[in-house]
mmCIF file of C-alpha atoms in Angstrom:
data_model
loop_
_atom_site.group_PDB
_atom_site.id
_atom_site.type_symbol
_atom_site.label_atom_id
_atom_site.label_comp_id
_atom_site.label_asym_id
_atom_site.label_seq_id
_atom_site.Cartn_x
_atom_site.Cartn_y
_atom_site.Cartn_z
ATOM 1 C CA MET A 1 -3.114 -4.079 -0.639
ATOM 2 C CA ARG A 2 -6.908 -3.537 0.562
ATOM 3 C CA ILE A 3 -7.191 -1.128 3.020
ATOM 4 C CA THR A 4 -10.212 0.268 5.856
ATOM 5 C CA TRP A 5 -10.966 3.033 7.643
ATOM 6 C CA LYS A 6 -12.241 2.494 10.986
ATOM 7 C CA VAL A 7 -13.586 5.503 12.672
ATOM 8 C CA ALA A 8 -15.835 6.027 15.452
ATOM 9 C CA THR A 9 -17.131 9.393 15.795
ATOM 10 C CA SER A 10 -20.149 12.342 17.165
ATOM 11 C CA LEU A 11 -22.568 12.763 15.267
ATOM 12 C CA ASP A 12 -20.563 15.298 13.771
ATOM 13 C CA GLY A 13 -17.752 13.846 12.934
ATOM 14 C CA ARG A 14 -15.628 14.451 16.072
ATOM 15 C CA ILE A 15 -13.533 11.919 17.799
ATOM 16 C CA GLY A 16 -12.854 13.520 20.732
ATOM 17 C CA THR A 17 -13.024 17.103 22.661
ATOM 18 C CA SER A 18 -10.976 19.827 22.589
ATOM 19 C CA THR A 19 -8.291 18.527 25.361
ATOM 20 C CA GLY A 20 -8.633 15.117 23.085
ATOM 21 C CA GLU A 21 -10.952 12.902 26.128
ATOM 22 C CA SER A 22 -12.204 10.162 23.462
ATOM 23 C CA GLN A 23 -12.979 6.829 25.276
ATOM 24 C CA TRP A 24 -16.201 5.552 24.897
ATOM 25 C CA ILE A 25 -16.856 8.005 21.794
ATOM 26 C CA THR A 26 -19.062 4.732 21.076
ATOM 27 C CA GLY A 27 -21.139 2.343 22.899
ATOM 28 C CA PRO A 28 -20.448 -0.998 23.892
ATOM 29 C CA GLN A 29 -22.307 -2.818 20.860
ATOM 30 C CA SER A 30 -19.992 -0.548 18.606
ATOM 31 C CA ARG A 31 -16.746 -1.307 20.183
ATOM 32 C CA ALA A 32 -17.622 -5.114 20.970
ATOM 33 C CA GLN A 33 -18.029 -5.490 16.464
ATOM 34 C CA GLY A 34 -14.516 -3.057 16.276
ATOM 35 C CA HIS A 35 -12.333 -5.601 17.622
ATOM 36 C CA ARG A 36 -14.162 -8.362 15.053
ATOM 37 C CA LEU A 37 -13.499 -6.450 12.549
ATOM 38 C CA ARG A 38 -10.061 -6.143 13.791
ATOM 39 C CA ALA A 39 -10.204 -10.203 13.894
ATOM 40 C CA VAL A 40 -10.217 -10.157 9.656
ATOM 41 C CA HIS A 41 -7.335 -7.994 8.683
ATOM 42 C CA ASP A 42 -4.173 -8.976 9.289
ATOM 43 C CA ALA A 43 -3.026 -5.800 10.300
ATOM 44 C CA VAL A 44 -4.459 -2.466 12.329
ATOM 45 C CA LEU A 45 -2.745 0.852 12.707
ATOM 46 C CA VAL A 46 -2.355 4.655 14.220
ATOM 47 C CA GLY A 47 -0.431 7.216 14.351
ATOM 48 C CA VAL A 48 1.590 8.430 17.853
ATOM 49 C CA GLU A 49 -0.583 10.269 18.513
ATOM 50 C CA THR A 50 -3.553 8.023 18.737
ATOM 51 C CA VAL A 51 -0.801 5.672 21.632
ATOM 52 C CA LEU A 52 -0.133 9.183 24.033
ATOM 53 C CA ALA A 53 -3.869 10.264 23.706
ATOM 54 C CA ASP A 54 -5.505 6.545 24.162
ATOM 55 C CA ASP A 55 -3.329 4.361 24.751
ATOM 56 C CA PRO A 56 -4.250 2.169 23.177
ATOM 57 C CA ARG A 57 -4.065 -2.311 22.984
ATOM 58 C CA LEU A 58 -5.514 -2.860 19.302
ATOM 59 C CA THR A 59 -5.949 -6.419 20.787
ATOM 60 C CA VAL A 60 -8.795 -8.415 19.378
ATOM 61 C CA ARG A 61 -10.821 -9.241 22.763
ATOM 62 C CA LEU A 62 -13.589 -11.143 22.742
ATOM 63 C CA PRO A 63 -14.006 -14.188 25.185
ATOM 64 C CA GLU A 64 -17.239 -14.811 24.625
ATOM 65 C CA GLU A 65 -16.016 -15.424 20.195
ATOM 66 C CA PRO A 66 -12.414 -17.088 20.833
ATOM 67 C CA GLU A 67 -12.252 -18.144 17.589
ATOM 68 C CA LEU A 68 -12.499 -14.486 16.657
ATOM 69 C CA GLU A 69 -10.150 -13.004 19.968
ATOM 70 C CA ALA A 70 -7.103 -16.073 18.187
ATOM 71 C CA ARG A 71 -6.872 -14.252 15.211
ATOM 72 C CA GLN A 72 -5.007 -11.610 16.820
ATOM 73 C CA PRO A 73 -3.477 -8.517 13.383
ATOM 74 C CA LEU A 74 -1.011 -6.919 13.803
ATOM 75 C CA ARG A 75 -0.406 -3.897 15.492
ATOM 76 C CA VAL A 76 1.155 -0.477 13.355
ATOM 77 C CA VAL A 77 2.647 2.482 14.662
ATOM 78 C CA LEU A 78 3.199 5.264 12.119
ATOM 79 C CA ASP A 79 6.639 7.376 15.232
ATOM 80 C CA SER A 80 8.238 9.895 13.029
ATOM 81 C CA LYS A 81 10.164 10.719 16.613
ATOM 82 C CA LEU A 82 9.241 7.512 18.309
ATOM 83 C CA ARG A 83 7.617 8.427 21.260
ATOM 84 C CA THR A 84 6.045 6.037 22.084
ATOM 85 C CA PRO A 85 6.702 5.048 25.806
ATOM 86 C CA SER A 86 8.319 1.495 26.389
ATOM 87 C CA PHE A 87 5.224 1.294 28.742
ATOM 88 C CA ALA A 88 2.952 2.075 25.971
ATOM 89 C CA ARG A 89 0.001 -1.349 26.573
ATOM 90 C CA ILE A 90 1.386 -1.216 22.602
ATOM 91 C CA ALA A 91 4.224 -1.494 23.355
ATOM 92 C CA VAL A 92 5.081 -4.941 23.166
ATOM 93 C CA ALA A 93 5.541 -8.115 21.064
ATOM 94 C CA GLY A 94 3.933 -7.929 17.866
ATOM 95 C CA THR A 95 3.831 -4.476 17.788
ATOM 96 C CA LEU A 96 5.262 -3.184 14.468
ATOM 97 C CA ILE A 97 6.250 0.603 15.132
ATOM 98 C CA LEU A 98 7.275 2.805 12.046
ATOM 99 C CA THR A 99 9.533 5.540 12.601
ATOM 100 C CA THR A 100 12.378 7.956 10.462
ATOM 101 C CA ARG A 101 14.635 8.173 12.975
ATOM 102 C CA GLU A 102 17.657 5.962 14.068
ATOM 103 C CA PRO A 103 15.287 2.694 15.539
ATOM 104 C CA MET A 104 16.248 2.185 19.278
ATOM 105 C CA GLN A 105 14.436 -0.224 21.666
ATOM 106 C CA VAL A 106 10.835 0.706 22.431
ATOM 107 C CA GLY A 107 9.548 -1.942 25.007
ATOM 108 C CA ALA A 108 9.165 -5.652 23.189
ATOM 109 C CA ALA A 109 7.508 -3.635 20.641
ATOM 110 C CA GLU A 110 10.080 -3.769 16.998
ATOM 111 C CA VAL A 111 10.912 -0.821 15.407
ATOM 112 C CA VAL A 112 11.855 -0.624 11.509
ATOM 113 C CA ARG A 113 13.307 2.790 9.716
ATOM 114 C CA VAL A 114 11.336 4.256 6.894
ATOM 115 C CA SER A 115 11.888 6.629 4.076
ATOM 116 C CA GLY A 116 9.774 9.584 5.174
ATOM 117 C CA ASP A 117 8.136 12.770 2.811
ATOM 118 C CA PRO A 118 9.545 16.323 3.270
ATOM 119 C CA SER A 119 7.847 16.529 6.606
ATOM 120 C CA ASN A 120 10.147 13.577 7.991
ATOM 121 C CA ARG A 121 6.788 11.715 8.437
ATOM 122 C CA PRO A 122 6.877 8.086 7.645
ATOM 123 C CA THR A 123 5.085 8.256 3.202
ATOM 124 C CA VAL A 124 2.217 5.900 2.851
ATOM 125 C CA ASP A 125 4.127 4.434 0.937
ATOM 126 C CA ALA A 126 7.047 3.065 1.920
ATOM 127 C CA VAL A 127 4.198 1.873 4.886
ATOM 128 C CA LEU A 128 2.268 -0.508 2.559
ATOM 129 C CA GLU A 129 5.274 -1.976 1.172
ATOM 130 C CA THR A 130 7.082 -2.632 4.830
ATOM 131 C CA LEU A 131 3.652 -4.762 5.375
ATOM 132 C CA ALA A 132 3.495 -5.884 2.073
ATOM 133 C CA ALA A 133 6.846 -7.285 2.127
ATOM 134 C CA ARG A 134 5.501 -9.652 5.252
ATOM 135 C CA GLY A 135 3.121 -10.681 3.245
ATOM 136 C CA LEU A 136 -0.027 -8.519 4.484
ATOM 137 C CA LYS A 137 -3.219 -8.173 1.947
ATOM 138 C CA SER A 138 -5.515 -5.805 4.771
ATOM 139 C CA LEU A 139 -4.759 -3.313 6.939
ATOM 140 C CA MET A 140 -7.372 -1.516 9.196
ATOM 141 C CA ILE A 141 -6.279 2.558 9.236
ATOM 142 C CA GLU A 142 -8.273 3.089 13.583
ATOM 143 C CA GLY A 143 -6.291 6.310 14.016
ATOM 144 C CA GLY A 144 -6.198 9.559 13.895
ATOM 145 C CA GLY A 145 -7.512 12.385 11.872
ATOM 146 C CA ARG A 146 -3.987 12.490 10.334
ATOM 147 C CA VAL A 147 -2.804 9.659 9.320
ATOM 148 C CA ALA A 148 -6.694 8.997 8.212
ATOM 149 C CA ALA A 149 -5.893 11.794 6.102
ATOM 150 C CA CYS A 150 -3.124 10.579 4.914
ATOM 151 C CA PHE A 151 -3.923 7.690 3.329
ATOM 152 C CA VAL A 152 -7.507 9.173 2.565
ATOM 153 C CA SER A 153 -5.972 11.240 0.337
ATOM 154 C CA ALA A 154 -3.517 9.993 -1.698
ATOM 155 C CA GLY A 155 -7.011 7.609 -3.519
ATOM 156 C CA LEU A 156 -6.387 4.269 -0.617
ATOM 157 C CA VAL A 157 -9.286 3.917 1.037
ATOM 158 C CA ASP A 158 -11.199 1.351 -0.449
ATOM 159 C CA ALA A 159 -13.699 0.725 2.453
ATOM 160 C CA ILE A 160 -14.737 2.981 5.793
ATOM 161 C CA GLU A 161 -16.525 1.667 8.550
ATOM 162 C CA TRP A 162 -18.196 4.815 10.433
ATOM 163 C CA PHE A 163 -19.695 4.291 13.739
ATOM 164 C CA ARG A 164 -21.236 7.359 14.827
ATOM 165 C CA ALA A 165 -22.403 7.726 18.865
ATOM 166 C CA PRO A 166 -26.037 10.008 18.916
ATOM 167 C CA ILE A 167 -23.868 13.337 20.541
ATOM 168 C CA LEU A 168 -22.737 16.711 18.813
ATOM 169 C CA LEU A 169 -18.809 17.503 20.424
ATOM 170 C CA GLY A 170 -18.525 21.325 18.365
ATOM 171 C CA GLY A 171 -16.082 22.690 16.088
ATOM 172 C CA ASP A 172 -13.386 22.281 19.081
ATOM 173 C CA GLY A 173 -13.476 18.885 18.303
ATOM 174 C CA ARG A 174 -10.586 16.864 17.064
ATOM 175 C CA PRO A 175 -12.090 15.947 13.492
ATOM 176 C CA GLY A 176 -12.608 11.978 12.654
ATOM 177 C CA VAL A 177 -10.264 12.913 9.734
ATOM 178 C CA ALA A 178 -7.832 15.843 9.031
ATOM 179 C CA ALA A 179 -7.588 17.969 6.579
ATOM 180 C CA LEU A 180 -8.141 17.644 2.582
ATOM 181 C CA ASN A 181 -7.498 21.067 1.176
ATOM 182 C CA LEU A 182 -10.018 20.646 -1.472
ATOM 183 C CA ALA A 183 -9.964 23.321 -3.641
ATOM 184 C CA ARG A 184 -13.478 21.808 -6.175
ATOM 185 C CA LEU A 185 -16.333 19.490 -4.938
ATOM 186 C CA ALA A 186 -15.532 17.347 -7.088
ATOM 187 C CA HIS A 187 -12.362 16.576 -6.251
ATOM 188 C CA ALA A 188 -13.537 15.168 -3.279
ATOM 189 C CA PRO A 189 -13.019 11.421 -2.657
ATOM 190 C CA GLN A 190 -16.787 9.850 -3.859
ATOM 191 C CA TYR A 191 -17.843 6.301 -1.264
ATOM 192 C CA ARG A 192 -20.685 3.109 -1.906
ATOM 193 C CA ARG A 193 -22.810 3.688 1.468
ATOM 194 C CA LEU A 194 -23.489 -0.299 1.957
ATOM 195 C CA ALA A 195 -25.444 -0.568 4.415
ATOM 196 C CA VAL A 196 -26.261 0.816 8.178
ATOM 197 C CA GLU A 197 -27.644 -0.402 11.431
ATOM 198 C CA PRO A 198 -29.014 0.858 14.610
ATOM 199 C CA LEU A 199 -25.971 -0.816 17.459
ATOM 200 C CA GLY A 200 -27.814 -0.105 20.058
ATOM 201 C CA ASP A 201 -28.015 3.608 20.722
ATOM 202 C CA ASP A 202 -25.681 4.434 18.110
ATOM 203 C CA LEU A 203 -25.170 3.551 14.402
ATOM 204 C CA TRP A 204 -22.960 1.627 11.940
ATOM 205 C CA GLU A 205 -22.635 3.119 9.208
ATOM 206 C CA ARG A 206 -20.091 0.654 5.665
ATOM 207 C CA TYR A 207 -19.087 3.249 3.093
ATOM 208 C CA GLU A 208 -17.111 1.360 -0.530
ATOM 209 C CA ARG A 209 -15.197 3.439 -2.594
ATOM 210 C CA ARG A 210 -16.727 4.532 -6.375
ATOM 211 C CA THR A 211 -14.379 3.810 -8.967
#
């Protein structure tokens, strides 16, 4: 399965303020491109913290591009403790919630139990096995920092779509990627830049993993 990490940050790599405010860091052109990226992936994935902070829909909303808007990906939420509210905008048909608890009804979403790591969070392997079993071939990770770090640390992120806004949020802002626990620079995941494109005041940077 090809895995892409899509992230929208400040210049200093933050996805939100210290209080968690994150909508909207980037401008409308970047957000529209984010919708186009959703349309070309089989599934998009976030952690429950993103659901609680932003109440996203994770749908493709491009009314001026109906062919792309018709391509709605499966929405996937990693939610070990089943904290997704039944009234959340994502708790609808077409959403898959992966948990390590006994499944229970969450709105109209499908809830599936998967194996957990020592912290009782869904393992990356279990997540990918579940999605692959449904015939999915591409996945885009949209948040948050801890989820991104899990896939990056596992060496599974093939591409990065980075939207960078010309603002600074500082060291107390929420990082785009959580701790990777790297002791040496030589251990850092390496990517090759493919392109940089201005989108309004933002920059859209595209990267591919070095092999």
